């Protein structure tokens, strides 16, 4: 099973992805690590990625997660997965993929981005990500509000995932 933790910047994908992977006893893949240095530099300079910039990144994440599926292993991966076409590249339509959509108000997301350290993505790109975001349909993803502490959010995710 592949668990894709999606949402805009500042939604807690990395934090909650790591927590979920630890709870499930499986690996965590940081989606940001799959970005090319050109993409990272582009974002660090305050420029949004184009769909063309995102495609190779999403394909690389898909290749990595497919390796886990081929071995019958589970993995948790963080990835913004902002658009429906991007989620199709990731293969979210497959039965062995669970999409977990993290969302919050723009003010909460902005505050989180202002306080995080050592990240190439500036808070100025949040608006662009919100404008690009195509929220998943209710039957596509678990929709989780991230307006509380990470431990409570993790409990909510685990409860919604159910046993197994």
Short mmCIF file of the C-alpha atoms (twelve columns), coordinates in Angstrom:
data_MODEL
# 
_entry.id   MODEL 
# 
loop_
_atom_site.group_PDB 
_atom_site.id 
_atom_site.type_symbol 
_atom_site.label_atom_id 
_atom_site.label_alt_id 
_atom_site.label_comp_id 
_atom_site.label_asym_id 
_atom_site.label_seq_id 
_atom_site.Cartn_x 
_atom_site.Cartn_y 
_atom_site.Cartn_z 
_atom_site.pdbx_PDB_model_num 
ATOM 1   C CA . UNK A 1   0.000   0.000  0.000   1 
ATOM 2   C CA . UNK A 2   1.189   3.507  -0.845  1 
ATOM 3   C CA . UNK A 3   0.042   6.344  1.400   1 
ATOM 4   C CA . UNK A 4   0.403   9.711  -0.345  1 
ATOM 5   C CA . UNK A 5   0.204   12.665 2.024   1 
ATOM 6   C CA . UNK A 6   -0.866  15.613 -0.139  1 
ATOM 7   C CA . UNK A 7   -1.568  19.301 0.324   1 
ATOM 8   C CA . UNK A 8   -0.118  22.730 -0.247  1 
ATOM 9   C CA . UNK A 9   3.073   23.973 1.373   1 
ATOM 10  C CA . UNK A 10  2.780   24.357 5.122   1 
ATOM 11  C CA . UNK A 11  0.053   21.736 5.532   1 
ATOM 12  C CA . UNK A 12  2.316   19.350 7.445   1 
ATOM 13  C CA . UNK A 13  2.958   16.710 4.797   1 
ATOM 14  C CA . UNK A 14  6.501   15.948 5.931   1 
ATOM 15  C CA . UNK A 15  5.783   16.022 9.661   1 
ATOM 16  C CA . UNK A 16  2.661   13.882 9.440   1 
ATOM 17  C CA . UNK A 17  4.140   11.625 6.780   1 
ATOM 18  C CA . UNK A 18  7.084   10.818 9.044   1 
ATOM 19  C CA . UNK A 19  4.761   10.263 11.995  1 
ATOM 20  C CA . UNK A 20  2.464   7.978  9.990   1 
ATOM 21  C CA . UNK A 21  5.382   5.969  8.601   1 
ATOM 22  C CA . UNK A 22  6.759   5.465  12.105  1 
ATOM 23  C CA . UNK A 23  3.345   4.385  13.392  1 
ATOM 24  C CA . UNK A 24  2.932   1.929  10.499  1 
ATOM 25  C CA . UNK A 25  6.522   0.694  10.767  1 
ATOM 26  C CA . UNK A 26  7.315   1.534  7.164   1 
ATOM 27  C CA . UNK A 27  9.540   3.838  5.128   1 
ATOM 28  C CA . UNK A 28  8.879   7.510  4.509   1 
ATOM 29  C CA . UNK A 29  9.809   9.183  1.226   1 
ATOM 30  C CA . UNK A 30  10.154  12.967 1.311   1 
ATOM 31  C CA . UNK A 31  8.656   14.202 -1.946  1 
ATOM 32  C CA . UNK A 32  10.810  17.334 -1.887  1 
ATOM 33  C CA . UNK A 33  13.898  15.123 -2.204  1 
ATOM 34  C CA . UNK A 34  12.746  14.125 -5.700  1 
ATOM 35  C CA . UNK A 35  12.805  17.716 -7.002  1 
ATOM 36  C CA . UNK A 36  15.635  18.572 -9.355  1 
ATOM 37  C CA . UNK A 37  18.059  21.242 -8.185  1 
ATOM 38  C CA . UNK A 38  16.636  23.461 -10.950 1 
ATOM 39  C CA . UNK A 39  13.130  23.104 -9.471  1 
ATOM 40  C CA . UNK A 40  14.400  23.778 -5.949  1 
ATOM 41  C CA . UNK A 41  16.288  26.870 -7.122  1 
ATOM 42  C CA . UNK A 42  13.262  28.105 -9.043  1 
ATOM 43  C CA . UNK A 43  11.052  27.845 -5.952  1 
ATOM 44  C CA . UNK A 44  13.737  29.265 -3.634  1 
ATOM 45  C CA . UNK A 45  13.791  32.332 -5.893  1 
ATOM 46  C CA . UNK A 46  10.034  32.759 -5.426  1 
ATOM 47  C CA . UNK A 47  8.946   31.319 -8.771  1 
ATOM 48  C CA . UNK A 48  6.151   28.786 -9.086  1 
ATOM 49  C CA . UNK A 49  6.702   25.521 -10.891 1 
ATOM 50  C CA . UNK A 50  4.929   24.973 -14.193 1 
ATOM 51  C CA . UNK A 51  3.105   21.754 -14.971 1 
ATOM 52  C CA . UNK A 52  6.085   20.877 -17.177 1 
ATOM 53  C CA . UNK A 53  8.411   21.339 -14.193 1 
ATOM 54  C CA . UNK A 54  6.262   19.059 -12.053 1 
ATOM 55  C CA . UNK A 55  5.865   16.119 -14.459 1 
ATOM 56  C CA . UNK A 56  9.404   14.640 -14.163 1 
ATOM 57  C CA . UNK A 57  9.242   15.112 -10.380 1 
ATOM 58  C CA . UNK A 58  5.923   13.268 -10.147 1 
ATOM 59  C CA . UNK A 59  7.177   10.528 -12.467 1 
ATOM 60  C CA . UNK A 60  10.227  10.009 -10.243 1 
ATOM 61  C CA . UNK A 61  7.993   9.684  -7.180  1 
ATOM 62  C CA . UNK A 62  5.821   7.181  -9.065  1 
ATOM 63  C CA . UNK A 63  8.890   5.102  -10.001 1 
ATOM 64  C CA . UNK A 64  10.058  5.062  -6.370  1 
ATOM 65  C CA . UNK A 65  6.657   4.073  -4.991  1 
ATOM 66  C CA . UNK A 66  6.198   1.420  -7.679  1 
ATOM 67  C CA . UNK A 67  9.319   -0.299 -6.342  1 
ATOM 68  C CA . UNK A 68  7.606   -0.668 -2.967  1 
ATOM 69  C CA . UNK A 69  4.429   -1.997 -4.579  1 
ATOM 70  C CA . UNK A 70  6.357   -4.537 -6.645  1 
ATOM 71  C CA . UNK A 71  7.863   -5.938 -3.427  1 
ATOM 72  C CA . UNK A 72  4.519   -5.919 -1.652  1 
ATOM 73  C CA . UNK A 73  5.779   -3.304 0.821   1 
ATOM 74  C CA . UNK A 74  4.032   -0.253 2.219   1 
ATOM 75  C CA . UNK A 75  5.446   3.261  2.014   1 
ATOM 76  C CA . UNK A 76  4.368   6.754  3.028   1 
ATOM 77  C CA . UNK A 77  5.305   9.609  0.684   1 
ATOM 78  C CA . UNK A 78  4.781   13.358 0.949   1 
ATOM 79  C CA . UNK A 79  3.833   15.109 -2.271  1 
ATOM 80  C CA . UNK A 80  1.813   18.246 -2.926  1 
ATOM 81  C CA . UNK A 81  -0.153  16.453 -5.697  1 
ATOM 82  C CA . UNK A 82  -1.898  19.745 -6.410  1 
ATOM 83  C CA . UNK A 83  -3.647  18.824 -9.656  1 
ATOM 84  C CA . UNK A 84  -5.802  15.956 -10.822 1 
ATOM 85  C CA . UNK A 85  -3.423  15.316 -13.722 1 
ATOM 86  C CA . UNK A 86  -0.515  15.202 -11.282 1 
ATOM 87  C CA . UNK A 87  -2.348  12.690 -9.115  1 
ATOM 88  C CA . UNK A 88  -2.953  10.566 -12.217 1 
ATOM 89  C CA . UNK A 89  0.804   10.522 -12.881 1 
ATOM 90  C CA . UNK A 90  1.268   9.310  -9.296  1 
ATOM 91  C CA . UNK A 91  -1.215  6.518  -9.979  1 
ATOM 92  C CA . UNK A 92  -3.722  7.399  -7.277  1 
ATOM 93  C CA . UNK A 93  -6.455  5.529  -9.149  1 
ATOM 94  C CA . UNK A 94  -4.796  2.229  -8.253  1 
ATOM 95  C CA . UNK A 95  -6.389  0.172  -5.503  1 
ATOM 96  C CA . UNK A 96  -3.176  0.052  -3.486  1 
ATOM 97  C CA . UNK A 97  -2.850  3.831  -3.148  1 
ATOM 98  C CA . UNK A 98  -4.445  5.848  -0.335  1 
ATOM 99  C CA . UNK A 99  -4.461  9.611  -0.788  1 
ATOM 100 C CA . UNK A 100 -4.559  11.670 2.422   1 
ATOM 101 C CA . UNK A 101 -5.358  15.336 1.778   1 
ATOM 102 C CA . UNK A 102 -4.192  17.764 4.473   1 
ATOM 103 C CA . UNK A 103 -5.844  21.180 4.461   1 
ATOM 104 C CA . UNK A 104 -6.151  24.295 6.615   1 
ATOM 105 C CA . UNK A 105 -7.045  27.940 6.285   1 
ATOM 106 C CA . UNK A 106 -4.633  30.204 4.452   1 
ATOM 107 C CA . UNK A 107 -3.843  32.055 7.685   1 
ATOM 108 C CA . UNK A 108 -2.807  28.840 9.471   1 
ATOM 109 C CA . UNK A 109 -0.710  27.747 6.491   1 
ATOM 110 C CA . UNK A 110 0.973   31.154 6.254   1 
ATOM 111 C CA . UNK A 111 1.873   31.113 9.937   1 
ATOM 112 C CA . UNK A 112 3.316   27.607 9.666   1 
ATOM 113 C CA . UNK A 113 5.441   28.611 6.698   1 
ATOM 114 C CA . UNK A 114 6.753   31.680 8.493   1 
ATOM 115 C CA . UNK A 115 7.972   29.596 11.427  1 
ATOM 116 C CA . UNK A 116 9.551   26.657 9.620   1 
ATOM 117 C CA . UNK A 117 13.279  26.553 9.113   1 
ATOM 118 C CA . UNK A 118 15.661  25.199 6.488   1 
ATOM 119 C CA . UNK A 119 13.159  24.873 3.657   1 
ATOM 120 C CA . UNK A 120 13.687  26.104 0.106   1 
ATOM 121 C CA . UNK A 121 10.029  27.053 -0.409  1 
ATOM 122 C CA . UNK A 122 9.267   30.663 0.587   1 
ATOM 123 C CA . UNK A 123 5.922   31.594 2.143   1 
ATOM 124 C CA . UNK A 124 5.309   33.846 -0.874  1 
ATOM 125 C CA . UNK A 125 4.528   30.747 -2.987  1 
ATOM 126 C CA . UNK A 126 1.596   29.648 -0.810  1 
ATOM 127 C CA . UNK A 127 -0.920  31.757 -2.758  1 
ATOM 128 C CA . UNK A 128 0.275   30.230 -6.038  1 
ATOM 129 C CA . UNK A 129 -0.143  26.718 -4.648  1 
ATOM 130 C CA . UNK A 130 -3.636  27.508 -3.362  1 
ATOM 131 C CA . UNK A 131 -4.545  28.900 -6.794  1 
ATOM 132 C CA . UNK A 132 -3.196  25.763 -8.509  1 
ATOM 133 C CA . UNK A 133 -4.783  23.306 -6.066  1 
ATOM 134 C CA . UNK A 134 -7.538  21.109 -7.459  1 
ATOM 135 C CA . UNK A 135 -8.990  19.608 -4.312  1 
ATOM 136 C CA . UNK A 136 -9.587  15.869 -4.555  1 
ATOM 137 C CA . UNK A 137 -13.153 14.611 -4.621  1 
ATOM 138 C CA . UNK A 138 -14.439 13.051 -1.370  1 
ATOM 139 C CA . UNK A 139 -14.169 9.550  -2.868  1 
ATOM 140 C CA . UNK A 140 -10.539 10.166 -3.942  1 
ATOM 141 C CA . UNK A 141 -8.943  10.979 -0.599  1 
ATOM 142 C CA . UNK A 142 -9.261  11.122 3.145   1 
ATOM 143 C CA . UNK A 143 -9.717  14.839 3.798   1 
ATOM 144 C CA . UNK A 144 -8.049  15.874 7.057   1 
ATOM 145 C CA . UNK A 145 -8.132  19.352 8.588   1 
ATOM 146 C CA . UNK A 146 -4.758  20.194 10.091  1 
ATOM 147 C CA . UNK A 147 -5.843  22.955 12.453  1 
ATOM 148 C CA . UNK A 148 -4.794  21.047 15.584  1 
ATOM 149 C CA . UNK A 149 -1.597  19.533 16.988  1 
ATOM 150 C CA . UNK A 150 0.183   16.822 14.951  1 
ATOM 151 C CA . UNK A 151 -0.559  14.033 17.469  1 
ATOM 152 C CA . UNK A 152 -4.306  14.658 17.221  1 
ATOM 153 C CA . UNK A 153 -4.111  14.841 13.439  1 
ATOM 154 C CA . UNK A 154 -2.225  11.526 13.321  1 
ATOM 155 C CA . UNK A 155 -4.881  9.927  15.543  1 
ATOM 156 C CA . UNK A 156 -7.558  11.181 13.157  1 
ATOM 157 C CA . UNK A 157 -5.693  9.773  10.137  1 
ATOM 158 C CA . UNK A 158 -5.224  6.385  11.810  1 
ATOM 159 C CA . UNK A 159 -8.869  6.288  12.854  1 
ATOM 160 C CA . UNK A 160 -10.019 7.099  9.319   1 
ATOM 161 C CA . UNK A 161 -7.663  4.507  7.791   1 
ATOM 162 C CA . UNK A 162 -9.035  1.802  10.070  1 
ATOM 163 C CA . UNK A 163 -7.310  -1.436 11.059  1 
ATOM 164 C CA . UNK A 164 -4.598  -2.937 8.926   1 
# 
